[in-house]
Tab-separated table of C-alpha atoms and ligand atoms in Angstrom:
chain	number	residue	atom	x	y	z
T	1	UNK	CA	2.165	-9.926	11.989
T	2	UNK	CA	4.034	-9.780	8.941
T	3	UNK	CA	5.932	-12.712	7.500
T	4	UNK	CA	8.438	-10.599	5.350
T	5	UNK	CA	11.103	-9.159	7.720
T	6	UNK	CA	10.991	-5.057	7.379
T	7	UNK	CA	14.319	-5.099	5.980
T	8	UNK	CA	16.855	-2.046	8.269
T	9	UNK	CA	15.300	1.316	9.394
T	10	UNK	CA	17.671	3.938	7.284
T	11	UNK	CA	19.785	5.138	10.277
T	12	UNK	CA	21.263	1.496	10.758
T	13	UNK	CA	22.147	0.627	7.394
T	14	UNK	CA	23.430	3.973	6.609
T	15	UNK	CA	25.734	4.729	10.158
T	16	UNK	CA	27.186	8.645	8.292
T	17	UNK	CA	22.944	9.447	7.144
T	18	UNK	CA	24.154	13.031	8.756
T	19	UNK	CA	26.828	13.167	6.410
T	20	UNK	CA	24.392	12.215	3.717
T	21	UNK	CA	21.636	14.991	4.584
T	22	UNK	CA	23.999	17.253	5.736
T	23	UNK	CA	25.362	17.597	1.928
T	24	UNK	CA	24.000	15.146	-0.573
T	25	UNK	CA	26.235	15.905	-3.545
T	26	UNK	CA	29.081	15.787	-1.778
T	27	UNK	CA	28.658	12.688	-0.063
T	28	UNK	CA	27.593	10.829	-3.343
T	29	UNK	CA	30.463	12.189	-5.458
T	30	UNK	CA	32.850	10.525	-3.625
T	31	UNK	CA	31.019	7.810	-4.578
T	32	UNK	CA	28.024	5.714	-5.440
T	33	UNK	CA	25.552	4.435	-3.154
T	34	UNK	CA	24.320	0.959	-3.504
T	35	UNK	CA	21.529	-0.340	-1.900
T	36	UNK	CA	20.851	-4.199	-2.454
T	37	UNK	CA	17.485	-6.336	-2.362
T	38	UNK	CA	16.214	-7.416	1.252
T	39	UNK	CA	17.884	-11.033	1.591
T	40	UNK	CA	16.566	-13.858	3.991
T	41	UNK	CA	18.654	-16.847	3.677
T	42	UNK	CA	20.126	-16.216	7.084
T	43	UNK	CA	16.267	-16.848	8.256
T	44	UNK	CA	16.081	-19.163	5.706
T	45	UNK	CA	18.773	-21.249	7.348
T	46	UNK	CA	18.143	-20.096	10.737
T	47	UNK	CA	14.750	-21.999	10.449
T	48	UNK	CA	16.114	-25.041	8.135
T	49	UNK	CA	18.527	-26.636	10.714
T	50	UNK	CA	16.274	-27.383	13.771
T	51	UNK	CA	13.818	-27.740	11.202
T	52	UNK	CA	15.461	-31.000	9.427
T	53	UNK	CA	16.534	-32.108	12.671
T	54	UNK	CA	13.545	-32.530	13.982
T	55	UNK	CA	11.995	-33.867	11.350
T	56	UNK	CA	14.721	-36.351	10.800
T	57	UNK	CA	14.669	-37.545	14.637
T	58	UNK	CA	10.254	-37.830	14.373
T	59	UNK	CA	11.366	-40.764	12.049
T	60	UNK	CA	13.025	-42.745	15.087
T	61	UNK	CA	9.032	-42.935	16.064
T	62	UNK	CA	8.829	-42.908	19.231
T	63	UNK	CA	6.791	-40.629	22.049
T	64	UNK	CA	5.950	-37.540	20.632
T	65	UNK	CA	7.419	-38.100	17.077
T	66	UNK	CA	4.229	-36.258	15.301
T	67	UNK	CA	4.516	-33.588	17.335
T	68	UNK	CA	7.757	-33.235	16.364
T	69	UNK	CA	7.173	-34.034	12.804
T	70	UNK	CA	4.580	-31.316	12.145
T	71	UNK	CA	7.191	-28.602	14.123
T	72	UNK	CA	9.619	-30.097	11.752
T	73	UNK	CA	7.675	-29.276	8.831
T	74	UNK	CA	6.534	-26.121	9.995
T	75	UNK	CA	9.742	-24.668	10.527
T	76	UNK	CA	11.002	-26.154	7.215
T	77	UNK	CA	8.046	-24.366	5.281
T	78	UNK	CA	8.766	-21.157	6.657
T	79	UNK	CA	12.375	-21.484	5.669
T	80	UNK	CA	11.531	-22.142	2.422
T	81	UNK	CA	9.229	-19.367	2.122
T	82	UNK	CA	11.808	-16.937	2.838
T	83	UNK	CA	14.570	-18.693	0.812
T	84	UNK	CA	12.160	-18.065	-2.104
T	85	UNK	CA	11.402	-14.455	-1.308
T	86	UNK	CA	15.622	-13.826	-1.133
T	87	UNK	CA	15.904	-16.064	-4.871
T	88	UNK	CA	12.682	-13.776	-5.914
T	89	UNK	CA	14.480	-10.938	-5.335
T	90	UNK	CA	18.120	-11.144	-6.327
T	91	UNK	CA	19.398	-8.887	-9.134
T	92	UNK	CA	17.377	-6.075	-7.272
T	93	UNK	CA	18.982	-2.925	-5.937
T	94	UNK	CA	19.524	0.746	-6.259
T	95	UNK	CA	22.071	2.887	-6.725
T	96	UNK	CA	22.378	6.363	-5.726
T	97	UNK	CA	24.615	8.958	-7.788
T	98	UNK	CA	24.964	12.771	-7.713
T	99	UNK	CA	22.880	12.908	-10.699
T	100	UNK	CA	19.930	10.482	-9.899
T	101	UNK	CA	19.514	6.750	-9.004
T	102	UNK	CA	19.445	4.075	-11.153
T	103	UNK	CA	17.117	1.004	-9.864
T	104	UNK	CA	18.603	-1.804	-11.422
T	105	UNK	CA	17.763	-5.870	-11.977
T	106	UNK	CA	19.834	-8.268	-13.639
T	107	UNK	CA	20.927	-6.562	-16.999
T	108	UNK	CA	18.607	-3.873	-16.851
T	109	UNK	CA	18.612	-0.177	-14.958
T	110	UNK	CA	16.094	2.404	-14.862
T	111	UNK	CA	18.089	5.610	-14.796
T	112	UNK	CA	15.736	8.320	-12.427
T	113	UNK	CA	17.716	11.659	-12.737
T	114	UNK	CA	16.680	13.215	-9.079
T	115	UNK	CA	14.508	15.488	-10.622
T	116	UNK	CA	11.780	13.128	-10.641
T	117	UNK	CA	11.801	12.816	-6.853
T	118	UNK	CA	11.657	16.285	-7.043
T	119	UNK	CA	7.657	16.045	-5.501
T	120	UNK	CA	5.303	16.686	-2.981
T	121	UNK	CA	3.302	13.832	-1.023
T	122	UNK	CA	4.490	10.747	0.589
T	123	UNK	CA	5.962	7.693	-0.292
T	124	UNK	CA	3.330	5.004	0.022
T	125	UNK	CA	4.167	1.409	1.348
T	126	UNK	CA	1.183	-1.178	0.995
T	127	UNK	CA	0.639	-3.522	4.115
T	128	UNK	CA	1.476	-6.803	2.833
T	129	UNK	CA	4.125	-9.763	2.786
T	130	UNK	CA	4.164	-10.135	-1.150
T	131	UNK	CA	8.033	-9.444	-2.644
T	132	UNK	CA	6.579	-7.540	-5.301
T	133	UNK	CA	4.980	-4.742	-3.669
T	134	UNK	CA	7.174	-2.313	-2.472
T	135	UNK	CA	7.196	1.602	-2.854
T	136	UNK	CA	4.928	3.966	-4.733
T	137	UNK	CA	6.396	7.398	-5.398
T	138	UNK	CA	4.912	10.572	-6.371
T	139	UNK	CA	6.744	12.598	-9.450
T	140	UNK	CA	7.906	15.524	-10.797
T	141	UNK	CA	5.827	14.998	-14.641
T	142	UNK	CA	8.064	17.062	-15.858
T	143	UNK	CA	10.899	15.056	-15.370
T	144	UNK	CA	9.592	11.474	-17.002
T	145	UNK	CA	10.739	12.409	-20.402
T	146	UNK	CA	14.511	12.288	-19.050
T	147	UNK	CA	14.197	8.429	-17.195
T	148	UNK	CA	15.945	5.686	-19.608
T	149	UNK	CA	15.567	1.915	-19.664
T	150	UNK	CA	18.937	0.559	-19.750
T	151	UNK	CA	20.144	-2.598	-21.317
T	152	UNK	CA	24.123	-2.830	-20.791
T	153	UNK	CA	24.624	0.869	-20.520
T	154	UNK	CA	22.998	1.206	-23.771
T	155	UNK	CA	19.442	3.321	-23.332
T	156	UNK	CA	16.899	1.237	-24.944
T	157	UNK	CA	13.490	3.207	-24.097
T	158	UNK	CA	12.918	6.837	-23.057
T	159	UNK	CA	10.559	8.379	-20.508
T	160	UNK	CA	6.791	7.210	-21.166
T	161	UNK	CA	8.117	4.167	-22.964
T	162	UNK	CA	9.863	2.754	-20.055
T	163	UNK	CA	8.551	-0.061	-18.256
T	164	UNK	CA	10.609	-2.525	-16.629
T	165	UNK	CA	10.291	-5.077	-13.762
T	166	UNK	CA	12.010	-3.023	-11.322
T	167	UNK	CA	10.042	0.428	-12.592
T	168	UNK	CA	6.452	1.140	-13.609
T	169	UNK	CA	4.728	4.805	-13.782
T	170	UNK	CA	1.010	5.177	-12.249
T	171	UNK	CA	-0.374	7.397	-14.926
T	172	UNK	CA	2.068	10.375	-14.771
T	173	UNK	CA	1.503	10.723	-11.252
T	174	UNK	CA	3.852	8.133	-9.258
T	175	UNK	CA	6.166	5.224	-10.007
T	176	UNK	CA	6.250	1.613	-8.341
T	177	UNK	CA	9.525	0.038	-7.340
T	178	UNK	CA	7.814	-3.311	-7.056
T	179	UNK	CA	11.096	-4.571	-5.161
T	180	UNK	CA	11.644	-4.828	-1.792
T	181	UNK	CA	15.450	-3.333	-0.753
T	182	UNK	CA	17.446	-3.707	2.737
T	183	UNK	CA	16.487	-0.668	3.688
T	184	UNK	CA	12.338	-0.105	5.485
T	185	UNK	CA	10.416	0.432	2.271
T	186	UNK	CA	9.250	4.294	4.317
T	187	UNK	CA	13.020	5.233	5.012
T	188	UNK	CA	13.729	4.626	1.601
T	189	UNK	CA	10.905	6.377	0.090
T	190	UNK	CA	11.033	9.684	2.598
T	191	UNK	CA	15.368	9.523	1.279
T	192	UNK	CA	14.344	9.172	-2.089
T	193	UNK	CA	12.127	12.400	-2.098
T	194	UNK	CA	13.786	14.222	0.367
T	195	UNK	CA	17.015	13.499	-2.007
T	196	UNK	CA	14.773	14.666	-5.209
T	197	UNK	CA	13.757	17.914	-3.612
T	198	UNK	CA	17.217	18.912	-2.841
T	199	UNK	CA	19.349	17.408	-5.807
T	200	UNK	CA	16.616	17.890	-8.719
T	201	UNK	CA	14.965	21.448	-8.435
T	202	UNK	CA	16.230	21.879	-12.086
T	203	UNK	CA	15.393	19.669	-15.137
T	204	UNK	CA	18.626	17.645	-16.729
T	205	UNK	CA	19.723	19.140	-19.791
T	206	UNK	CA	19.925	17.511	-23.321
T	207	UNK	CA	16.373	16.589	-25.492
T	208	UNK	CA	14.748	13.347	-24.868
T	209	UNK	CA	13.064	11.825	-28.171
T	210	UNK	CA	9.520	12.388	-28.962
T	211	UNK	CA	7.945	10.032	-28.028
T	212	UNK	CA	9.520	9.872	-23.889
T	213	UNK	CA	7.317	13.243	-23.113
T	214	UNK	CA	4.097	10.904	-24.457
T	215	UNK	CA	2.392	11.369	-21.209
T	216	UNK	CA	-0.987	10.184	-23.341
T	217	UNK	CA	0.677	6.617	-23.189
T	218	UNK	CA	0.854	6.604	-19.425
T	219	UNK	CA	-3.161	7.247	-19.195
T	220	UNK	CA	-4.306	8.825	-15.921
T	221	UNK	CA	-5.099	8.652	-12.435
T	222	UNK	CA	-8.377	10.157	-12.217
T	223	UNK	CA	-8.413	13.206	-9.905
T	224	UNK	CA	-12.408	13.713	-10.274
T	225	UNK	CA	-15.637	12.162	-9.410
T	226	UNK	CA	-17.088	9.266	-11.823
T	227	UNK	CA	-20.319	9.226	-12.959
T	228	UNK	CA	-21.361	7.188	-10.177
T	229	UNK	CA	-20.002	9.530	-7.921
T	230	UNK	CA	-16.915	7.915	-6.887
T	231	UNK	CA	-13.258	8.928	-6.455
T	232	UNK	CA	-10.467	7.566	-7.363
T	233	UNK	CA	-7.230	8.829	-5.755
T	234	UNK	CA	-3.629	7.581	-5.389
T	235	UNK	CA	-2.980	7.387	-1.613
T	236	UNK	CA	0.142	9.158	-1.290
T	237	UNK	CA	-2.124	12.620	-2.421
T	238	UNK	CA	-4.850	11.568	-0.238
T	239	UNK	CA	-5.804	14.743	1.763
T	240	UNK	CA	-8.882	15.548	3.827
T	241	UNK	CA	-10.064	18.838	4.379
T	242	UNK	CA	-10.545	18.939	8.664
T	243	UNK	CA	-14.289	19.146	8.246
T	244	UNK	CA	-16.978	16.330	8.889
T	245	UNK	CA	-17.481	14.465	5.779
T	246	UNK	CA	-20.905	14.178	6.649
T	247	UNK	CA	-22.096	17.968	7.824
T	248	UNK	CA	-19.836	20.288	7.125
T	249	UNK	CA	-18.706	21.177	10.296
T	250	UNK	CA	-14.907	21.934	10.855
T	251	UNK	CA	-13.262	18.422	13.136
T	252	UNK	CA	-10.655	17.094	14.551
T	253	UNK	CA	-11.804	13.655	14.997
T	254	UNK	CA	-11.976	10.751	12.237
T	255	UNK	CA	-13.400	7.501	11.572
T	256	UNK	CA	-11.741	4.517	11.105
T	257	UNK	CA	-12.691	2.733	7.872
T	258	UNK	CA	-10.931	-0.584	5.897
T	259	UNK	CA	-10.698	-1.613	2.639
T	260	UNK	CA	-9.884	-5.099	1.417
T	261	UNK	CA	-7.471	-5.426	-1.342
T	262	UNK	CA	-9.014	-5.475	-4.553
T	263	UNK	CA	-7.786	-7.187	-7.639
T	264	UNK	CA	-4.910	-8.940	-5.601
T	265	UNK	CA	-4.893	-11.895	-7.760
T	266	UNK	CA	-2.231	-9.522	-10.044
T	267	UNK	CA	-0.459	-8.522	-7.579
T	268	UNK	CA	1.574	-11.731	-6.269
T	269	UNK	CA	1.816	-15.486	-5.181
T	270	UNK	CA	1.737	-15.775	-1.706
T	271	UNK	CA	-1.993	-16.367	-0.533
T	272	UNK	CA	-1.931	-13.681	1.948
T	273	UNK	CA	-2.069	-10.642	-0.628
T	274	UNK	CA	-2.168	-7.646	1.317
T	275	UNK	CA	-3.883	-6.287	4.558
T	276	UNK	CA	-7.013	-4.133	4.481
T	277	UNK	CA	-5.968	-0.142	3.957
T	278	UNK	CA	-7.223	1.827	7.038
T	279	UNK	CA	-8.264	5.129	5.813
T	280	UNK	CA	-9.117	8.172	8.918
T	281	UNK	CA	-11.802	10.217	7.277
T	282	UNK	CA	-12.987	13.518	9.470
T	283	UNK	CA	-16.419	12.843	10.826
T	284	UNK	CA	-17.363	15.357	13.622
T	285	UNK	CA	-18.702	13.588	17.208
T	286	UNK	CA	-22.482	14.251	16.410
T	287	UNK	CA	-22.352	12.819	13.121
T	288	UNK	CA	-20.146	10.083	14.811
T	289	UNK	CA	-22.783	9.228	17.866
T	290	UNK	CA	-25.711	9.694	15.285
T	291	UNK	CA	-24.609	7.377	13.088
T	292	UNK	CA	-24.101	4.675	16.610
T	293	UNK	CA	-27.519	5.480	17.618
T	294	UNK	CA	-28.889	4.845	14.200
T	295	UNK	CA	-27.072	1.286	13.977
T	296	UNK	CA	-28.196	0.732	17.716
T	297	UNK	CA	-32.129	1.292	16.753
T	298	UNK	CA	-31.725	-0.479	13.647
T	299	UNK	CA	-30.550	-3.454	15.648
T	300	UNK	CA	-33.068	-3.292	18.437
T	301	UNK	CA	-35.678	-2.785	15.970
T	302	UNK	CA	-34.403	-5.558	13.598
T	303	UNK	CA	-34.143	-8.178	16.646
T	304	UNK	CA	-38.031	-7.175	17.764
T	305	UNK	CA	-39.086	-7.954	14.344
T	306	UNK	CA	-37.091	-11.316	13.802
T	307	UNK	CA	-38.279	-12.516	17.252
T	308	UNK	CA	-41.872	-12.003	16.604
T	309	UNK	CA	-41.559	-13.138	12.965
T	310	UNK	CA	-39.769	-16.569	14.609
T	311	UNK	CA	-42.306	-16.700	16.875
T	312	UNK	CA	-45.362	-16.796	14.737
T	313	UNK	CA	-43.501	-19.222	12.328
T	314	UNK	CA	-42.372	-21.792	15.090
T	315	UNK	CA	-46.286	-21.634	16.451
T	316	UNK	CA	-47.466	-22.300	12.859
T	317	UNK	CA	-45.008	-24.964	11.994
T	318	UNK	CA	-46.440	-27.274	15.809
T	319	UNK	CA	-50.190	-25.885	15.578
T	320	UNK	CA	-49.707	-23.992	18.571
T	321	UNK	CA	-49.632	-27.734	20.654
T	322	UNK	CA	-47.667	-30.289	21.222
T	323	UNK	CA	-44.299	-31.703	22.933
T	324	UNK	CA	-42.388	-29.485	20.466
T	325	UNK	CA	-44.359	-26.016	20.977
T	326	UNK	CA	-41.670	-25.049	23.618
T	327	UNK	CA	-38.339	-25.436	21.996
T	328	UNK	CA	-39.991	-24.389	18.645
T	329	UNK	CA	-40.686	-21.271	20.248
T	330	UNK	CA	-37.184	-20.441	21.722
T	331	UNK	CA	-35.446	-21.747	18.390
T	332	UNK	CA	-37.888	-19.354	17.019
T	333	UNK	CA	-37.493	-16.659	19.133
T	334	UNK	CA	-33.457	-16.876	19.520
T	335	UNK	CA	-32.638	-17.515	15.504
T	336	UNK	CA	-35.370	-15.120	14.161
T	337	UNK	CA	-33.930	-12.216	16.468
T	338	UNK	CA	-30.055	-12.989	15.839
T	339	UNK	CA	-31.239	-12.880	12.009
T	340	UNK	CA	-33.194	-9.355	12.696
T	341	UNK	CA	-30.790	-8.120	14.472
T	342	UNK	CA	-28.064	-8.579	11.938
T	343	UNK	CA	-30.391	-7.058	9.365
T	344	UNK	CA	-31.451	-4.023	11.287
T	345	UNK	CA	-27.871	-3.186	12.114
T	346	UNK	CA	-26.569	-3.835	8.249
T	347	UNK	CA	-29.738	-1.642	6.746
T	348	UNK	CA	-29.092	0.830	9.339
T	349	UNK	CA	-25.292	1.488	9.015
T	350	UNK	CA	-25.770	4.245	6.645
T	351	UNK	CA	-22.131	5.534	6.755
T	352	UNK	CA	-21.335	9.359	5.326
T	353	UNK	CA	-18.707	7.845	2.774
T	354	UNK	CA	-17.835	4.040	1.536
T	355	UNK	CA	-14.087	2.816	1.046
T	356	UNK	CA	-13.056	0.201	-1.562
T	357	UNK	CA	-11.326	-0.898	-4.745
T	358	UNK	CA	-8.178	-1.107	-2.861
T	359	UNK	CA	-5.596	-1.682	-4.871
T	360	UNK	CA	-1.776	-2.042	-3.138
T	361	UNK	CA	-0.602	-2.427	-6.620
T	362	UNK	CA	-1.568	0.665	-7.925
T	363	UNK	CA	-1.691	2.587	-4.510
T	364	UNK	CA	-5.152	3.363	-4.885
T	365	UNK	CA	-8.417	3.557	-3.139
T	366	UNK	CA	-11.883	4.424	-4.677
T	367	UNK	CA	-14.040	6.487	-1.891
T	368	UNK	CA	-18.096	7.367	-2.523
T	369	UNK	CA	-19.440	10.342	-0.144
T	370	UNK	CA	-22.755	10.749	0.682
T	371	UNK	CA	-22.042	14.894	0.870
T	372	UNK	CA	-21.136	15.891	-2.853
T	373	UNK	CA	-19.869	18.973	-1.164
T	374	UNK	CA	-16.990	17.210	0.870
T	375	UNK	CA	-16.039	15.073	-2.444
T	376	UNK	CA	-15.606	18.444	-4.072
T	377	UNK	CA	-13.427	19.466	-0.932
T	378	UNK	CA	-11.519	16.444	-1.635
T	379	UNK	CA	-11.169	16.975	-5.125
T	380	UNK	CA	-9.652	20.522	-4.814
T	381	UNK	CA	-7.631	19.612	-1.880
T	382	UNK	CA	-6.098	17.516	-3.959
T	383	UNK	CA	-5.559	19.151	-7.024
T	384	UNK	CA	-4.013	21.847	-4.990
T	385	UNK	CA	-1.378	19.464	-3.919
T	386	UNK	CA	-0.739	17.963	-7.329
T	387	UNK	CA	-0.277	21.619	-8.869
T	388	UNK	CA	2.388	22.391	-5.992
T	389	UNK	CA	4.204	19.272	-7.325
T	390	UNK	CA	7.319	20.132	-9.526
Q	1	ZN	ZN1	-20.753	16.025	11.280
C-alpha cells in the first residue's frame, strides 16, 4: 500500500482531455496549461483533528486512555507526514504551452520545447512513497541543446548545462522530473510524450551556444554488456525479444523476478525508499519446470545431507548414550535438515539471468544472463528502439 496518495488519473483533472488530443495547439493557444504539485493538507488535516482529539481526551486517564493515546499519535504522525510531503513540494508545477512546457519551482523554470518529448518508449514511474521520485522520460537528443534553465525569465544555462531541482537528464537518454504533480505520475508521462510526438516532430529554430549540444557532459547510459557481463539499461527502453532467455526457444511465458532498490540512501528521507522493481523476463515452460525440478532436488538432497550430518554430530556430542541421546537426535535431525535444505535449494537455484542494481533514481536496472546470445538479443533490441527515437 502506498502512503503517498496517486495524485488524479488525467481524465478527472482535465474534464475537455478530448479537446486537448483532439487538437493540441489549438487548445493550448488559447491558453496555458498549469499543472500544480500533488498537495495533502486536506489529508493532512483530515487526520490531525480526530487525531488531537483523541489524544487530548487519553489525558482525562481513564479506561482505555492508552489505547486512545497511541491512535492519537498514530493518526497525528501520519498527518504530519503528509503535511510535510505538501510543504516538500510547493513551488512545483508545470506548465504546458503551444511551444513546449516549462517545469517550474520557486524562481526557476526549465523550458522543454515539445520536441524533446518527441520519443519513443515509456514514461517510467518508480514504485515508491518518496516526494522526490517522480517521472523518468525518454528524449529526443537532438532536442537538449534547445532546453533553458530559467531564473526570472532570464535563461541562465543551455541544454547539457542545465540541471535544476525540478529537471535532471539521464545521460542523453531521459530526463527526471523528481516532483510529484496532481496529475498520476503515468497519465502525465504518456500526455507528455504523446504531446511531444505530435507538437515537436521539428527542431525549434534559433542556435543554442556551444556548449548546450555538450552531450560529453551528460556521460552515458550504457547500452552494452560490461566486462563482467552485465547490462545496464534504463527501464523505459527495456525490451525482450519473445524467446527463452535461457534456450533460445521462441515464448510467450515469463518469469517473475525483483530487484531491491539499490543506492536508495540518495534518493530521499522517508525510510521506506522504494519497492522492489518486478521485471517479466521470457523463459519458455521447460526451462521454467527445469529450473523447479532442479531447486526441488537440490532441496531434497540438501535436507538428506543436513539430517545425517545432524545426526552423526548429536550422537557424537552424548556418546551415543544417555538421557539426552533422544532429543539430541531429533534437534539433530530437525535443525541439520532445515539448514540442508535451505542450502540445497540456494546452491541449486541456478536462474538463466540475475536482476539488481535497481536504481528508482536513475530508472535503471543492471541484468546478468547466463545465455550471452539472449544479452546480445537484448542489446540490439534495444538499440533498435533508441535509433527509432527522434
Ligand atoms: Zn527455454
Amino acid at each position: 500500500m502506498s502512503v503517498l496518495p496517486a495524485g488524479k488519473p488525467l481524465a478527472r483533472f482535465l474534464p475537455d482531455l478530448d479537446d486537448l488530443l483532439h487538437d493540441p495547439l489549438a487548445y493550448l493557444r488559447q491558453g496555458p496549461l498549469p499543472i500544480g504539485p500533488r498537495r495533502m493538507y486536506g489529508l493532512a488535516a483530515l487526520f490531525t483533528l480526530p487525531g488531537t482529539a483523541l489524544a487530548l481526551s487519553a489525558l482525562r486517564g481513564d479506561g482505555d486512555a492508552l489505547e486512545r493515546l497511541a491512535v492519537g499519535l498514530a493518526l497525528l504522525v501520519g498527518a504530519s507526514v503528509w503535511l510535510l510531503w505538501s510543504l516538500l513540494l510547493r513551488g512545483h508545477s508545470l506548465v504546458l504551452h503551444p511551444e513546449g512546457v516549462e517545469v517550474r519551482h520557486g524562481g526557476t523554470a526549465v523550458w522543454c520545447p515539445w520536441a524533446l518529448f518527441n520519443a519513443e518508449g515509456d514514461p517510467f514511474v518508480p514504485q515508491t512513497d518518496s516526494p522526490r521520485l517522480g517521472l523518468t522520460l525518454p528524449i529526443w537528443r537532438e532536442a537538449i541543446p534547445f532546453v533553458e534553465l530559467r531564473r526570472n525569465e532570464a535563461a541562465v544555462a543551455h541544454g547539457a548545462q542545465v540541471s535544476a531541482r525540478q529537471f535532471h537528464f539521464v545521460g542523453s537518454e531521459a530526463v527526471v522530473l523528481p516532483a510529484r504533480y496532481e496529475v498520476v505520475a503515468a497519465d502525465l508521462g504518456h500526455l507528455l510524450l504523446q504531446l511531444g510526438r505530435r507538437l515537436g516532430r521539428e527542431l525549434p529554430r534559433g542556435s543554442p551556444p556551444r556548449e548546450a549540444a555538450d552531450l560529453a557532459a551528460l556521460g552515458e547510459v550504457p547500452t552494452e554488456l560490461d566486462p563482467t557481463g552485465r547490462l545496464t539499461v534504463p527501464l523505459f527502453r527495456l525490451t525482450f525479444p519473445p524467446v527463452c532467455c535461457d534456450c533460445g526457444q521462441p515464448t510467450g511465458l515469463s518469469m517473475s523476478l525483483y530487484a531491491e532498490p539499490f543506492g536508495s540512501r540518495l534518493a530521499g528521507l522517508a525510510a521506506r525508499e522504494g519497492r522492489p522493481l518486478t521485471v517479466d523476463i521470457p523463459v519458455c515452460e521447460v526451462c521454467q519446470h527445469r529450473l523447479r525440478a532442479q531447486v526441488h532436488r537440490g532441496g531434497t538432497l540438501g535436507m538428506a545431507a543436513g539430517a545425517g550430518l545432524g545426526a552423526i554430530a548429536a550422537l557424537a556430542l552424548t556418546g551415543v548414550q544417555g538421557a539426552l541421546l533422544l532429543p539430541a537426535l531429533i534437534g539433530g535431525l530437525a535443525g541439520g535438515g532445515l539448514l540442508g535444505f535451505l542450502i540445497g535449494t540456494t546452491a541449486a537455484d541456478r536462474r538463466p539471468v540475475r536482476v539488481g542494481r535497481y536504481s528508482p533514481s536513475q530508472g535503471t536496472v543492471s541484468l546478468s544472463f547466463r545465455n550471452p546470445d539472449y544479452a546480445a538479443l537484448v542489446v540490439e533490441a534495444m538499440r533498435s528502439r533508441a535509433q527509432r527515437t527522434g
